[in-house]
Coordinates of C-alpha atoms in Angstrom, one line a residue:
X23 CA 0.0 0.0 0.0
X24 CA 1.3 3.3 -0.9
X25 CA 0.0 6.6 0.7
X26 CA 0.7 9.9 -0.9
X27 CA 0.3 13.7 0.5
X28 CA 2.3 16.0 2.7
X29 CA 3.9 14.5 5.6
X30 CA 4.4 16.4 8.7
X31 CA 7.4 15.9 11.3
X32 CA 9.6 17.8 13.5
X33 CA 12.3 18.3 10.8
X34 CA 9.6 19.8 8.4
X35 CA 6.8 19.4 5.7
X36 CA 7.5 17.3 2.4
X37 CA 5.3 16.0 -0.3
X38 CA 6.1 12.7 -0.3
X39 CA 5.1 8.8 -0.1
X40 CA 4.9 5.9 2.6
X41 CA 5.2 2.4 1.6
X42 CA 3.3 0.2 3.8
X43 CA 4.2 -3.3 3.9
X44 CA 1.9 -5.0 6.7
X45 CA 1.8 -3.2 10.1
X46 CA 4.8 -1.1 9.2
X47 CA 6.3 1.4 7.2
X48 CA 9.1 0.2 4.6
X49 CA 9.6 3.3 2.1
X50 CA 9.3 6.5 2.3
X51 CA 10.4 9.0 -0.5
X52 CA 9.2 10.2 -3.8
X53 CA 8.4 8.3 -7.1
X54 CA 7.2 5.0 -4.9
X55 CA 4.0 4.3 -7.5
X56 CA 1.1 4.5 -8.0
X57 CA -0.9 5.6 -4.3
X58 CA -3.7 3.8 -3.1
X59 CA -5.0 6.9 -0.9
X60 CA -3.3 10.2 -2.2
X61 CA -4.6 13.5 0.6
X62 CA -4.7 16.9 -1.2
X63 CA -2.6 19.9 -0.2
X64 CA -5.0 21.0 2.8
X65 CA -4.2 18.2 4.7
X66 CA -1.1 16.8 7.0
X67 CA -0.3 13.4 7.4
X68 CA 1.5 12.7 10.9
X69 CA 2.5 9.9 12.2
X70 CA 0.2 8.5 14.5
X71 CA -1.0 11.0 17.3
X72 CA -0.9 9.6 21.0
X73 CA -2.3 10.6 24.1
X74 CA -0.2 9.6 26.8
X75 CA -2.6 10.4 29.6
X76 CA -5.9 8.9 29.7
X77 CA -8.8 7.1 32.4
X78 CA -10.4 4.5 30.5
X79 CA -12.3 3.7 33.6
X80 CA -12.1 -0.2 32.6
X81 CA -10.4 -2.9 35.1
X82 CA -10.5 -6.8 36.0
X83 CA -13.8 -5.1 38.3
X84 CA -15.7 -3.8 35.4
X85 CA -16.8 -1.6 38.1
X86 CA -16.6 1.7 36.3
X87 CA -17.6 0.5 32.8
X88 CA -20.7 2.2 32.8
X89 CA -18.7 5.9 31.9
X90 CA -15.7 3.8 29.3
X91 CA -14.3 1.0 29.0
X92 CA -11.3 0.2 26.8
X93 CA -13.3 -0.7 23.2
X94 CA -15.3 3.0 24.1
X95 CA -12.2 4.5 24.4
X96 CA -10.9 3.4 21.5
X97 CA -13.6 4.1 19.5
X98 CA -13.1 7.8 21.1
X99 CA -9.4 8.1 20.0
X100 CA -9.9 6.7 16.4
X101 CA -12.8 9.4 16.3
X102 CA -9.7 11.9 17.6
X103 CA -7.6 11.0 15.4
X104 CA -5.5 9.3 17.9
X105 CA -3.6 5.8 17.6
X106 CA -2.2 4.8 20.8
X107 CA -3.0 6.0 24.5
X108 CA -1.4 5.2 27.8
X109 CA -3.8 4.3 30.8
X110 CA -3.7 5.8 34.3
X111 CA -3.7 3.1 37.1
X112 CA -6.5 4.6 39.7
X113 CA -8.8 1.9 38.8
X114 CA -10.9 0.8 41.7
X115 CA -8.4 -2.4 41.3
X116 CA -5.1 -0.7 40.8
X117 CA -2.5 -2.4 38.9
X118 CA 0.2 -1.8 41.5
X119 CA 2.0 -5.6 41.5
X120 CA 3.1 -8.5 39.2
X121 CA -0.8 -10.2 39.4
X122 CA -2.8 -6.9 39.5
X123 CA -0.6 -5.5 36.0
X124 CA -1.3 -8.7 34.8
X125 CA -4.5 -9.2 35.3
X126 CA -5.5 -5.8 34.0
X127 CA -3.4 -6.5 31.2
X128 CA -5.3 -9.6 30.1
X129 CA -8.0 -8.0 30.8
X130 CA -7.2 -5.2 28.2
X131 CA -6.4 -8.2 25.4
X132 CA -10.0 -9.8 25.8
X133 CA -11.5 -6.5 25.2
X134 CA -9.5 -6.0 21.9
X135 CA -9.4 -2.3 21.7
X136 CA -9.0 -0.9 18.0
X137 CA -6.0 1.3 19.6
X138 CA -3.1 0.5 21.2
X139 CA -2.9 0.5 25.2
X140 CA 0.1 0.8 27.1
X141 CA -0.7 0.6 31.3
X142 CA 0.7 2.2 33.6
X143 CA 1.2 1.2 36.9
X144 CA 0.8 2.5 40.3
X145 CA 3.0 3.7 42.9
X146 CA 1.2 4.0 46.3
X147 CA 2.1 4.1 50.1
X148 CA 4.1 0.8 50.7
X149 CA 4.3 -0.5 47.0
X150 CA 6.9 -1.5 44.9
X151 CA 8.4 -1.8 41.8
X152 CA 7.2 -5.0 39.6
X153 CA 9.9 -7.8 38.4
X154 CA 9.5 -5.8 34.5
X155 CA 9.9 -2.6 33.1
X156 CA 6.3 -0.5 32.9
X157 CA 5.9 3.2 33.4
X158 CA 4.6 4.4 37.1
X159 CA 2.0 7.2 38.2
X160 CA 1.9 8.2 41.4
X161 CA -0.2 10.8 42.9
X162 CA 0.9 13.0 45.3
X163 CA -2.5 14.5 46.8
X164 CA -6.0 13.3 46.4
X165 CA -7.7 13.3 42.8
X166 CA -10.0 10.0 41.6
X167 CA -9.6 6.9 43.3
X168 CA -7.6 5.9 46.5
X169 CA -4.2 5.6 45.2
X170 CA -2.1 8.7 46.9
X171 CA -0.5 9.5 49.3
X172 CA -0.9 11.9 52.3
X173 CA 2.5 13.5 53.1
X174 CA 5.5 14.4 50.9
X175 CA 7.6 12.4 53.1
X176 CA 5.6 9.2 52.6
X177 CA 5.9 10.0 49.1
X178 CA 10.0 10.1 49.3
X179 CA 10.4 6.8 51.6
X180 CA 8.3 5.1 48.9
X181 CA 10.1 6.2 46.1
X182 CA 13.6 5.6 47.0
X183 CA 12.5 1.8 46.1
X184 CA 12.1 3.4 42.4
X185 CA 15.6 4.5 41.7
X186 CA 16.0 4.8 37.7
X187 CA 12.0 3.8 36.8
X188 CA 9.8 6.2 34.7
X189 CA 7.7 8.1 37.1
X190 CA 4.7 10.4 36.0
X191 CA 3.6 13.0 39.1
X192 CA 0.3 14.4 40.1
X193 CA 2.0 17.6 41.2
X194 CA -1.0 18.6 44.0
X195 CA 1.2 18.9 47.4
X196 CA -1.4 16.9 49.9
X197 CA -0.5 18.9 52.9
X198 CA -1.2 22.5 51.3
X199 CA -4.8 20.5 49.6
X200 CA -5.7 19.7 53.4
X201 CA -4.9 23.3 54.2
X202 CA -7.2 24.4 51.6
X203 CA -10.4 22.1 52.1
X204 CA -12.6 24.5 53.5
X205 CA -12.5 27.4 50.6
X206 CA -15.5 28.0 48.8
X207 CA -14.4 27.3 45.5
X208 CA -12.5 24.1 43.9
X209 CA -10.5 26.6 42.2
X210 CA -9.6 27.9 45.9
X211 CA -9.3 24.6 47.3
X212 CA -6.6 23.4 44.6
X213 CA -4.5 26.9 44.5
X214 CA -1.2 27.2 42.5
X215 CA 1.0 27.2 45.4
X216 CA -0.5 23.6 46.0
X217 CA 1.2 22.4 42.2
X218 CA 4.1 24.7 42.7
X219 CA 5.0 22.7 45.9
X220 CA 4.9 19.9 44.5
X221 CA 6.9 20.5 41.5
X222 CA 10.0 21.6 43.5
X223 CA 9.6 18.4 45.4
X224 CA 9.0 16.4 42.3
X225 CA 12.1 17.3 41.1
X226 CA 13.9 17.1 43.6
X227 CA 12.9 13.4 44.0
X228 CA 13.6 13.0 40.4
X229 CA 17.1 13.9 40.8
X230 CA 17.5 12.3 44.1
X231 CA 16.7 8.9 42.6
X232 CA 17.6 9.2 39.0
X233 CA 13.8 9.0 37.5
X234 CA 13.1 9.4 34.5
X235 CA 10.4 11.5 35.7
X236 CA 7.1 13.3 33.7
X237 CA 5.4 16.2 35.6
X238 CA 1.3 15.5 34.3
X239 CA -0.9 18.1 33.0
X240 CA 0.5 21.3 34.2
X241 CA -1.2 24.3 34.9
X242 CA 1.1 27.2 36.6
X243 CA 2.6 29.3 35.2
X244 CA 4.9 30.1 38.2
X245 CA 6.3 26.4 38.0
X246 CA 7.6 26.9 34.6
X247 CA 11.1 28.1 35.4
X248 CA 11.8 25.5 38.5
X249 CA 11.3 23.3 35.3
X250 CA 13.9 24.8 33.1
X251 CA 16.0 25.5 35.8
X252 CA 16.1 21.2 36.6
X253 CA 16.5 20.1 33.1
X254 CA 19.5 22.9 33.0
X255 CA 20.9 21.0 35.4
X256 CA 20.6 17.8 33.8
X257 CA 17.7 16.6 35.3
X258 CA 15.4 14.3 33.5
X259 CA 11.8 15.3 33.4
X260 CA 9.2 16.0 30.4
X261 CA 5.7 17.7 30.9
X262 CA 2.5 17.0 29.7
X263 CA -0.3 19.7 29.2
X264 CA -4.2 19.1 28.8
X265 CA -6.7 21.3 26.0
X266 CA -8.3 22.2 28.7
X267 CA -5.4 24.3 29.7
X268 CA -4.9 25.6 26.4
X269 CA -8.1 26.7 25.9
X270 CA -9.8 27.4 29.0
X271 CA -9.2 30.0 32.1
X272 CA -11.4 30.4 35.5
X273 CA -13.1 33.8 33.4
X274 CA -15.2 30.9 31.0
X275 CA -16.5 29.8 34.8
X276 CA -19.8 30.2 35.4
X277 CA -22.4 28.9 38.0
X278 CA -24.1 27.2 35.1
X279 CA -20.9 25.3 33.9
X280 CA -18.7 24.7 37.2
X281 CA -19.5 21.3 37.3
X282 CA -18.4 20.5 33.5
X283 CA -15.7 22.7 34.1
X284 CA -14.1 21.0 37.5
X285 CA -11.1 19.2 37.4
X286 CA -7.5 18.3 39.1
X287 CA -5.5 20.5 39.0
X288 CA -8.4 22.7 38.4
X289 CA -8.8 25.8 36.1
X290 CA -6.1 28.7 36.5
X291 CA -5.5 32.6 35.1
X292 CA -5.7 33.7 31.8
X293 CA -1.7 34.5 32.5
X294 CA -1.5 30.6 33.1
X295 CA -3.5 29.8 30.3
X296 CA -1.2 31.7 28.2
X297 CA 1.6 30.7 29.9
X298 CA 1.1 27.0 29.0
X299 CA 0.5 27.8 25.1
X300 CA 3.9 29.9 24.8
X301 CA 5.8 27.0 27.0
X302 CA 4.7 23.7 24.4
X303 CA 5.1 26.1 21.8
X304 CA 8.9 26.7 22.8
X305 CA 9.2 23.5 24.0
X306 CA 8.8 23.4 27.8
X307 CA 5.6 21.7 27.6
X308 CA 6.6 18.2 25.7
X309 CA 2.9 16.2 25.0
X310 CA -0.5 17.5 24.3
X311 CA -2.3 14.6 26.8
X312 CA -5.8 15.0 27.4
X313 CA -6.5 13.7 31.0
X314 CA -9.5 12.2 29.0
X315 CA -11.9 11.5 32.3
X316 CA -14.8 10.3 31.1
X317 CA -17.3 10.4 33.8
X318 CA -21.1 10.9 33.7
X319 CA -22.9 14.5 33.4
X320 CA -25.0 13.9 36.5
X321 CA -21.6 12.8 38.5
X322 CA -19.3 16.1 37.3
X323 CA -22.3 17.8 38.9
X324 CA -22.1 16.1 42.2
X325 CA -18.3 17.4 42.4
X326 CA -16.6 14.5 40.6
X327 CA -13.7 15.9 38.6
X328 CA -12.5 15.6 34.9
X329 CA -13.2 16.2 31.1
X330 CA -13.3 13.8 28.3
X331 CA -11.6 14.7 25.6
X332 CA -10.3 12.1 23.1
X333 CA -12.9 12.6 20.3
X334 CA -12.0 16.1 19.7
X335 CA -7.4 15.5 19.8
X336 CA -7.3 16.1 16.6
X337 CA -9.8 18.8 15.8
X338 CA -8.2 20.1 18.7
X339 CA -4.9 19.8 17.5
X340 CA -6.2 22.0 13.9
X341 CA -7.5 25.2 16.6
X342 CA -3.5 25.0 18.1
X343 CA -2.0 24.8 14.0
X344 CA -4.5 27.6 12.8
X345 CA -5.7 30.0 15.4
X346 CA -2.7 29.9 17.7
X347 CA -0.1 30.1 14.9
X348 CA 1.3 27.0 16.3
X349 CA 4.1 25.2 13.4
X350 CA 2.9 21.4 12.0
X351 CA 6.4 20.5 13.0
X352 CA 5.6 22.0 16.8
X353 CA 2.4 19.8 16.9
X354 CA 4.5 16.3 14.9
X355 CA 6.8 16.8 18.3
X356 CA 4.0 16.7 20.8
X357 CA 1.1 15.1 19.4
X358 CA 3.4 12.0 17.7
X359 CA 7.3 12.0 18.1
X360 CA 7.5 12.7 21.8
X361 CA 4.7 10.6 23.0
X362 CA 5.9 8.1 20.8
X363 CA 9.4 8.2 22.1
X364 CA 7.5 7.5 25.6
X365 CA 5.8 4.4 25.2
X366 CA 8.0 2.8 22.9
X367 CA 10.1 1.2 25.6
X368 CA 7.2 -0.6 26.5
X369 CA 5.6 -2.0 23.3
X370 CA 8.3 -3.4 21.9
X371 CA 7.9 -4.6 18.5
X372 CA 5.6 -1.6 17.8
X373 CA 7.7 2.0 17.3
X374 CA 5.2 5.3 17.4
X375 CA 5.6 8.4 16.4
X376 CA 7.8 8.5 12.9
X377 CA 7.2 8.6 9.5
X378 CA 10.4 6.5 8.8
X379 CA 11.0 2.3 7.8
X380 CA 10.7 0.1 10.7
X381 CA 7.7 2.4 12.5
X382 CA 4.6 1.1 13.1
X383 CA 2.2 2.3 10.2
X384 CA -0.4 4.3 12.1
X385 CA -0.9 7.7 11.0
X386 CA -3.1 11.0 11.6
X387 CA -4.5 13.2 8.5
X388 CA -5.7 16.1 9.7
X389 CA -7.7 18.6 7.1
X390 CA -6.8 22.2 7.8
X391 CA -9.4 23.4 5.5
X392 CA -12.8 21.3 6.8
X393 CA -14.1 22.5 10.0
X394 CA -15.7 20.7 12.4
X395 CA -19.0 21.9 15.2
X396 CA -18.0 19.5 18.1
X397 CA -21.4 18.0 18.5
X398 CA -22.6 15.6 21.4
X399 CA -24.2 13.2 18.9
X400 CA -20.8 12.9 16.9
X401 CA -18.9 11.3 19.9
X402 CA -17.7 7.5 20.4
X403 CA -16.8 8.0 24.3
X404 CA -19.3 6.5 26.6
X405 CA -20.1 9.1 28.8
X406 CA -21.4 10.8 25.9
X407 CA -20.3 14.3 26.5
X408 CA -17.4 16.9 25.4
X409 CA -16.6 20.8 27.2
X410 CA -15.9 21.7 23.4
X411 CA -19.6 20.8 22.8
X412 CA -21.1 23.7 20.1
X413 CA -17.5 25.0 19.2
X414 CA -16.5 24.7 15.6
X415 CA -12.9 23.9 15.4
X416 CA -11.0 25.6 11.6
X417 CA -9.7 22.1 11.0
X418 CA -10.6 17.4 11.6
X419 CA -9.8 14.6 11.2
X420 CA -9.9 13.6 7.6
X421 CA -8.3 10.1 8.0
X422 CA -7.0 7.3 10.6
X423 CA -4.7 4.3 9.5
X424 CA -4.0 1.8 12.2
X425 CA -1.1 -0.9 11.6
X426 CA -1.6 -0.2 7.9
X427 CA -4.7 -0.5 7.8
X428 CA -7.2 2.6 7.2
X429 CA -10.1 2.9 9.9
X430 CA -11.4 5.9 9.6

């Protein structure tokens, strides 16, 4: 199979072709042959987008399954335009051991998902860290589920166990959220000095034990240069950012919407907001991950927190090229080659996130000239909303290709 159109990467935009033999990519230059799907000049083909942050809310339990489950979510990131996606581990059965990664993992093979899953696993008070390589979360304050952990110190005597694994942090400092509890507001309750807290301890436990540590969605702008201050140093640590960040502040609250609009960390300034769109656009920021938290209208308004957000990556993705002047190489770093560069220690004999022989031959087309109203009716995830609902995005998701094989 030979695909033809302009392919987008960090290095630049070329007309070319990809040779697909298979799952994977063999050729890629001009003059291959004749194209079996040839995309005009409106569109960008990446290599396949991943979202390196997301609850799919499925376990061995099935306890949650009524908001997602792993085939829903699936169905969600094709719809995105996503390939691959990276599972948090707060399940109401963690996978924090050998059996419990296991078991969610053959759990995730009998659903047969129509993306690929990579797991994390958990890091909680008095865990360990399994017998094979897999990437870790831990949480260092209270967010969904009961996998965190109370003080900073428990945090540290846990992770010394950890030395040189792939840690991800939920930068909320749990002391400073206990402080907080009583404030009127969620926004008052989770204040910036809570994630800037934790992100000078974060990296200073990333240092102290050689992680190869990720900082998730951030929000602050304030925390910005402890970042670049640690990597100057040689510290290794990579940050994710949500849309919801990007495109959101605490001036779109409203009584109406606070309980679509709630989640951890929670909503900051327009100075963050802006703040996080000039820091992945020079390069602070490293992934576009969603945080896709799929949970039920009636439950965000009882005070449950989170946003889905896989259906809309890509149109997503479109608004950051078009409106906010953002480079298709700035978005083939994020959206594919980074994230890709992420999980491909663990899904060994995939490779995400090139356009280059021996990569696995899933790719993004996005159409910069067919816009898109984000409507409710439109989505695959089970929970059956989106924040972005009504918003018409300048550019979609004009085609998917999984292992060689076009789905959508």
């Amino acid at each position: 199979m030979i695909i033809q159109g302009t392919l987008a990467s960090s290095s630049g935009t070329l007309n070319s072709q990809i040779r697909v033999e298979g799952a994977y990519i063999v050729e890629v230059g001009p003059n291959l042959g004749e194209a079996d799907y040839s995309f005009s000049g409106d569109c960008f083909i990446f290599a396949g987008m991943g979202d390196i942050h997301i609850h799919a809310r499925d376990d061995v339990g099935e306890s949650q399954t009524y908001k997602e489950d792993f085939c829903t979510a699936g169905a969600a990131a094709i719809n995105g335009g996503v390939v691959h996606v990276a599972d948090m581990p707060n399940n109401p059965v963690p996978p924090i051991t050998d059996e419990s990664y296991q078991e969610k993992t053959q759990h995730l093979k009998k659903r047969n998902p129509a993306v690929h899953f990579t797991l994390y696993a958990g890091i909680g008070p008095g865990t360990n860290p399994l017998s094979f390589a897999v990437p870790y979360k831990a949480y260092m304050g209270p967010s969904v589920g009961d996998l965190f952990f109370k003080t900073l110190e428990q945090l540290d005597e846990t992770l010394s166990r950890y030395r040189g694994c792939d840690v991800s942090f939920h930068c909320e400092d749990p002391v400073l959220l206990e402080q907080h509890a009583a404030a009127m507001t969620h926004e008052e309750k989770r204040p910036a000095e809570c994630e800037i807290s934790a992100t000078r301890f974060a990296l200073q436990m990333i240092e102290k034990y050689e992680l190869k540590g990720k900082l998730c969605h951030y929000s602050v702008g304030e925390g910005l240069p402890l970042i670049r201050e640690a990597r100057s140093r040689g510290v290794k640590v990579t940050c994710e950012v949500t849309p919801h960040h990007l495109y959101f502040d605490q001036s779109d609250l409203t009584d109406q919407n606070r309980g679509k609009m709630q989640m951890n960390p929670p909503l900051r300034t327009i100075a963050d907001r802006k703040a996080m769109l000039d820091a992945l656009r020079e390069g602070t920021l490293d992934y576009l991950a969603t945080d896709h938290a799929p949970h039920t209208l009636e439950e965000n308004e009882q005070g449950i927190s989170g946003q889905p957000h896989l259906d809309t990556y890509g149109a997503f993705v479109t608004w950051l090229i078009l409106d906010q002047k953002f480079t298709p190489e700035q978005a083939a770093r994020f959206c594919s080659e980074n994230p890709g560069d992420f999980v491909n220690p663990y899904v060994s004999p995939k490779k995400f996130g090139r356009i280059e022989p021996g990569y696995t031959a899933s790719l993004t087309v996005l159409n910069m000239k067919q816009p898109v109203t984000i409507r409710r009716e439109d989505l695959k995830t089970k929970c059956g909303w989106s924040p972005f609902e009504g918003i018409t995005f300048p550019g979609s998701v004009e085609a998917v290709f999984i292992e060689g094989e076009k789905v959508r």
